[in-house]
Short mmCIF file of C-alpha atoms in Angstrom, two decimals:
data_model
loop_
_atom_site.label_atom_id
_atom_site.label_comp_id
_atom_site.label_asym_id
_atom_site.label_seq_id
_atom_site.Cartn_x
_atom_site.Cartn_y
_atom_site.Cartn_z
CA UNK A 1 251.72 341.15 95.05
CA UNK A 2 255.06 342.04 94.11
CA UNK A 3 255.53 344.96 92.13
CA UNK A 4 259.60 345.64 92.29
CA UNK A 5 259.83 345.04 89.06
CA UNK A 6 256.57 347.26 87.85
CA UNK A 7 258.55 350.72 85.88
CA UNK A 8 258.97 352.48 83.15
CA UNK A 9 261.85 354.50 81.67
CA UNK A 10 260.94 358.22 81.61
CA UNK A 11 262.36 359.17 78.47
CA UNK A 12 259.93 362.12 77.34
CA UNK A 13 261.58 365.45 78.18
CA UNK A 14 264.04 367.58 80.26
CA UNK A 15 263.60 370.62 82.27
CA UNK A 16 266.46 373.25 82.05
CA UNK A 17 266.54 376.53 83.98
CA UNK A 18 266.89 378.42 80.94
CA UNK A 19 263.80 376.96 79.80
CA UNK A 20 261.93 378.46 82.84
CA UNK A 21 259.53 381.63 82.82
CA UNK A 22 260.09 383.83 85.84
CA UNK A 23 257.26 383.68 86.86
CA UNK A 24 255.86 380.32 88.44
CA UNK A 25 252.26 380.61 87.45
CA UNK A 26 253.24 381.92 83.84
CA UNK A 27 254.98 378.37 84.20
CA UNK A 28 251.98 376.23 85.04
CA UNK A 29 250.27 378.44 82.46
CA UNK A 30 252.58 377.18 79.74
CA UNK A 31 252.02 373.11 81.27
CA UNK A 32 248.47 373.44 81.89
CA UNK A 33 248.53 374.34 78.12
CA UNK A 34 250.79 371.20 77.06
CA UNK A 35 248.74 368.81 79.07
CA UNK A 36 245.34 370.17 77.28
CA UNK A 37 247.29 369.80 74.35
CA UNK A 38 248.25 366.56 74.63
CA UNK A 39 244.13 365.68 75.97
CA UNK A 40 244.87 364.72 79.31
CA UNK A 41 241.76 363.39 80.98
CA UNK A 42 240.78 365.98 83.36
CA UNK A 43 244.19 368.25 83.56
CA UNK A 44 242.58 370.22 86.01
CA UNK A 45 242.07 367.67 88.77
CA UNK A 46 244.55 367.92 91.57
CA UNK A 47 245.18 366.21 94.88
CA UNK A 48 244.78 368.46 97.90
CA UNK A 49 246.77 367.34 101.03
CA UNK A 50 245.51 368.42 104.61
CA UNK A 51 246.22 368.41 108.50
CA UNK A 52 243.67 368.44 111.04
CA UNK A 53 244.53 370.31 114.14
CA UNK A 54 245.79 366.64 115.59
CA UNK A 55 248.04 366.66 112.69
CA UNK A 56 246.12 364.06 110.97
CA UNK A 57 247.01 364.16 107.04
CA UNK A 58 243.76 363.80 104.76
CA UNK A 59 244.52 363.25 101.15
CA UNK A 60 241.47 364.08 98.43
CA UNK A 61 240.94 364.96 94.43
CA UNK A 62 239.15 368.08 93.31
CA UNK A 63 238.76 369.95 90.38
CA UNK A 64 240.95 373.63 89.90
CA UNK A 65 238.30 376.12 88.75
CA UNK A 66 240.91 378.74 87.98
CA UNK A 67 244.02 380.23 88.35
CA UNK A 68 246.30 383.84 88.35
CA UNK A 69 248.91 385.35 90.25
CA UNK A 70 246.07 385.47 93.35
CA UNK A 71 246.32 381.59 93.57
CA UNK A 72 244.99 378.59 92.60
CA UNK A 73 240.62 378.06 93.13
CA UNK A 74 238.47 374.99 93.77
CA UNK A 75 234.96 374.82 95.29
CA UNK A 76 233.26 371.99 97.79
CA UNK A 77 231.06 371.88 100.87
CA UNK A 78 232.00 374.21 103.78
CA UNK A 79 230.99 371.55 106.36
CA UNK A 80 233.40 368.85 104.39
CA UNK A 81 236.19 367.03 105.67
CA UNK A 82 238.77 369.06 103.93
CA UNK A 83 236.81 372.52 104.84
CA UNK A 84 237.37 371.40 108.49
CA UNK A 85 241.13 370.92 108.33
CA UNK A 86 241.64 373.86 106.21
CA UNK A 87 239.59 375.92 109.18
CA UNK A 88 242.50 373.98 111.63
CA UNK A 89 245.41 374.55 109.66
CA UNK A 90 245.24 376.41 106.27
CA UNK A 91 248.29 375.29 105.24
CA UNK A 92 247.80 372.72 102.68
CA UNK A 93 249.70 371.26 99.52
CA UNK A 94 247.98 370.46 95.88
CA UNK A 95 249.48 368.47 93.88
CA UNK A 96 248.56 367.64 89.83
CA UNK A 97 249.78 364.51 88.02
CA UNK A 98 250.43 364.64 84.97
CA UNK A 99 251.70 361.10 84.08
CA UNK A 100 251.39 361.05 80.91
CA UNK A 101 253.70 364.09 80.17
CA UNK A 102 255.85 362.34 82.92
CA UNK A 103 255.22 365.56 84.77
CA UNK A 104 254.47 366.69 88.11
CA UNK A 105 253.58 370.38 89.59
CA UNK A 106 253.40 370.21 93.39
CA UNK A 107 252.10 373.82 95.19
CA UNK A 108 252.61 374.36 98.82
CA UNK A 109 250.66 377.34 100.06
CA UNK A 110 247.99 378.82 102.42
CA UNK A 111 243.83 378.34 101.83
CA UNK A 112 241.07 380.70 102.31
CA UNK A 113 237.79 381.19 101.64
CA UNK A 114 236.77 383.54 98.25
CA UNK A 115 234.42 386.17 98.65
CA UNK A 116 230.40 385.28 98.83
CA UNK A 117 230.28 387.04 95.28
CA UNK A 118 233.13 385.18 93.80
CA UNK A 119 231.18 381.75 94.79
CA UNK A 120 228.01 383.29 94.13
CA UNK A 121 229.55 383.69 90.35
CA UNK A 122 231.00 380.52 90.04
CA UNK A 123 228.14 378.76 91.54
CA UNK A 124 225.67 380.19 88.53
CA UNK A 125 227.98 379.24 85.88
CA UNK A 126 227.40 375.75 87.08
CA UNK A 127 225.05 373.29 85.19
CA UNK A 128 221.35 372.91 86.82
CA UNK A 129 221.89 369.44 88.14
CA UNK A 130 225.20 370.44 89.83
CA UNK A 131 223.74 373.24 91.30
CA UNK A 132 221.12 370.97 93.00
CA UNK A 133 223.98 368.34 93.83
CA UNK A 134 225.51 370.96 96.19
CA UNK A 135 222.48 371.37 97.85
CA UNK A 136 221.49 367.50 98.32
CA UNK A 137 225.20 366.37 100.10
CA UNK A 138 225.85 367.06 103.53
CA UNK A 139 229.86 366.05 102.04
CA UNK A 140 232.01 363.20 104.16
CA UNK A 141 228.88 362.35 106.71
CA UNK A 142 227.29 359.13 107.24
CA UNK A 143 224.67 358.36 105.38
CA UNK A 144 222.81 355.11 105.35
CA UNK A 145 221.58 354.52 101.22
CA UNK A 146 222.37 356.02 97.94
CA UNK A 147 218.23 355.90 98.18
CA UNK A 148 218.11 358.60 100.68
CA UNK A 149 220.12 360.52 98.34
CA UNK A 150 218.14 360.32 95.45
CA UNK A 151 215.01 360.86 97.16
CA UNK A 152 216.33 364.23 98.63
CA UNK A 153 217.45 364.95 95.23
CA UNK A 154 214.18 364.49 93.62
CA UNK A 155 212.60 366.53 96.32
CA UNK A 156 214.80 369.57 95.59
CA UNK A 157 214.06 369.50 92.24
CA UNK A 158 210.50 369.66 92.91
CA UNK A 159 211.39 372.58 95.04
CA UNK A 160 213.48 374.70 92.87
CA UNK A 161 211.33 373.49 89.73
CA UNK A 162 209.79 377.37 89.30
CA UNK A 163 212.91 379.13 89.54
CA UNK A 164 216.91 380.02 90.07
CA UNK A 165 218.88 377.65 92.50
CA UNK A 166 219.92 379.82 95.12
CA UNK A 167 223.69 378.93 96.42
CA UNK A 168 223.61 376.92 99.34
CA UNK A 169 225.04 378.81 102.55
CA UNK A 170 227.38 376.25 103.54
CA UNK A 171 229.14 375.88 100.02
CA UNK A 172 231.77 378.35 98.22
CA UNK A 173 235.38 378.26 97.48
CA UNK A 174 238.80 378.40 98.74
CA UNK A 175 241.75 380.13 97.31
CA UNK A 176 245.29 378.82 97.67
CA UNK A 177 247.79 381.18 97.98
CA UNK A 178 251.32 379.60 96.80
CA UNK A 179 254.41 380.17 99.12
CA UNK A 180 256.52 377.21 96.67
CA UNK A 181 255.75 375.73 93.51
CA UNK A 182 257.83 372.83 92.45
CA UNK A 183 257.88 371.52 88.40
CA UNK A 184 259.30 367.95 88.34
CA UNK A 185 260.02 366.40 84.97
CA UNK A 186 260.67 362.68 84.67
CA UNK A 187 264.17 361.70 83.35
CA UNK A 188 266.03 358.65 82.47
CA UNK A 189 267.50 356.11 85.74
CA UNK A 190 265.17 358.34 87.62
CA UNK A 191 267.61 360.98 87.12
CA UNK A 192 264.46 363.67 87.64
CA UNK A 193 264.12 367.19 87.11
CA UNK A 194 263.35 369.33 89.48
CA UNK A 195 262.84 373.20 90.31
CA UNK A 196 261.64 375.14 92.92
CA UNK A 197 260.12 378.60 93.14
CA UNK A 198 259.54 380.10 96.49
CA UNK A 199 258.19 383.72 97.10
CA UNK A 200 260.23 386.13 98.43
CA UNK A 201 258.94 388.91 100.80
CA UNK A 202 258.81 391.36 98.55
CA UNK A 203 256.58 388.80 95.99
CA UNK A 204 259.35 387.89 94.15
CA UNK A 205 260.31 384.28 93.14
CA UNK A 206 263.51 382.56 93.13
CA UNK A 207 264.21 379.75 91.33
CA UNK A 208 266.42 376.82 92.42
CA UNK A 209 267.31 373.30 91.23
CA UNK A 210 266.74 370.22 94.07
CA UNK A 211 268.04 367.05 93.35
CA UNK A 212 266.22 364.49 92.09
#
């Protein structure tokens, strides 16, 4: 299939400097806030990029639980694919797309596991079935049936039927830590916007303009 001819004009918006808060998560603050605005499906679901040890890339989406100047939060399966590169190589890359606001926010930065009370909070907040899904997956292995699945689910809910879900030992969260944060805005002849914030040593950010 040819698709050389498959575009559209950006035409929705410009990004200035002046425009910019200091700040680069006061910035996705204000765009997180747009994109809800605007009813996004899922603004909060973001690509995260890793590298194995063998500098193998793995590419996934998740969902961003929440956010502050500490970084940038999501939750999964410590025996997953993506908890095994992160243990390799913590450097990874999220990335949210925002096409409909012919937007882009791309974060470079380190991961790290949250505290066992920060998951521990997070984990009860979660509805009763989702609690129970994080026990039944053993995420990215083989597994034979969707049957065996639901059987193992059915068995853990005859198990935890009297009580609290406990958290599972193996699940919890990471934190991203940003070293860059680029904000790309679509523009007209894919004439882009772009603008990069990268911490300084002493937690600053400066702010710069890449080409498009």
């Amino acid at each position: 299939m040819d698709l050389s001819n498959f575009r559209e004009e950006y035409l929705k918006g410009t990004l200035h400097r002046k425009d910019l808060c200091a700040n680069p998560i006061e910035q996705f603050q204000r765009w997180f806030n747009q994109a809800l605005e605007a009813k996004i499906p899922e603004p909060n679901s973001m690509s995260v990029a890793t590298v194995n040890a063998s500098g193998v890339p793995s590419l996934r989406t998740v969902l961003l639980k929440y956010f502050s100047d500490d970084g940038f939060v999501f939750f999964t399966n410590y025996e997953s694919h993506k908890a095994h590169d992160i243990s390799e190589n913590p450097r990874v890359c999220l990335m949210f797309p925002w096409v409909a606001l012919e937007r882009q926010v791309i974060i470079y930065g380190q991961a790290a596991k949250v505290s066992h009370a920060e998951s521990l909070r997070y984990f009860m907040k979660r509805p009763r079935e989702s609690r129970l899904g994080a026990w039944v997956s053993h995420q990215s292995s083989v597994i034979s049936s969707r049957k065996l699945l639901e059987m193992k689910l059915m068995e853990l809910k005859r198990k935890f039927s009297d009580g609290e879900i406990p958290i599972p030992s193996f699940w919890g969260g990471f934190r991203v830590v940003p070293s860059q944060i680029e904000f790309w805005q679509g523009g007209p002849g894919r004439v882009h916007d772009r603008f990069m914030y990268t911490r300084q040593e002493d937690a600053t950010w400066t702010i710069e303009r890449l080409q498009p």
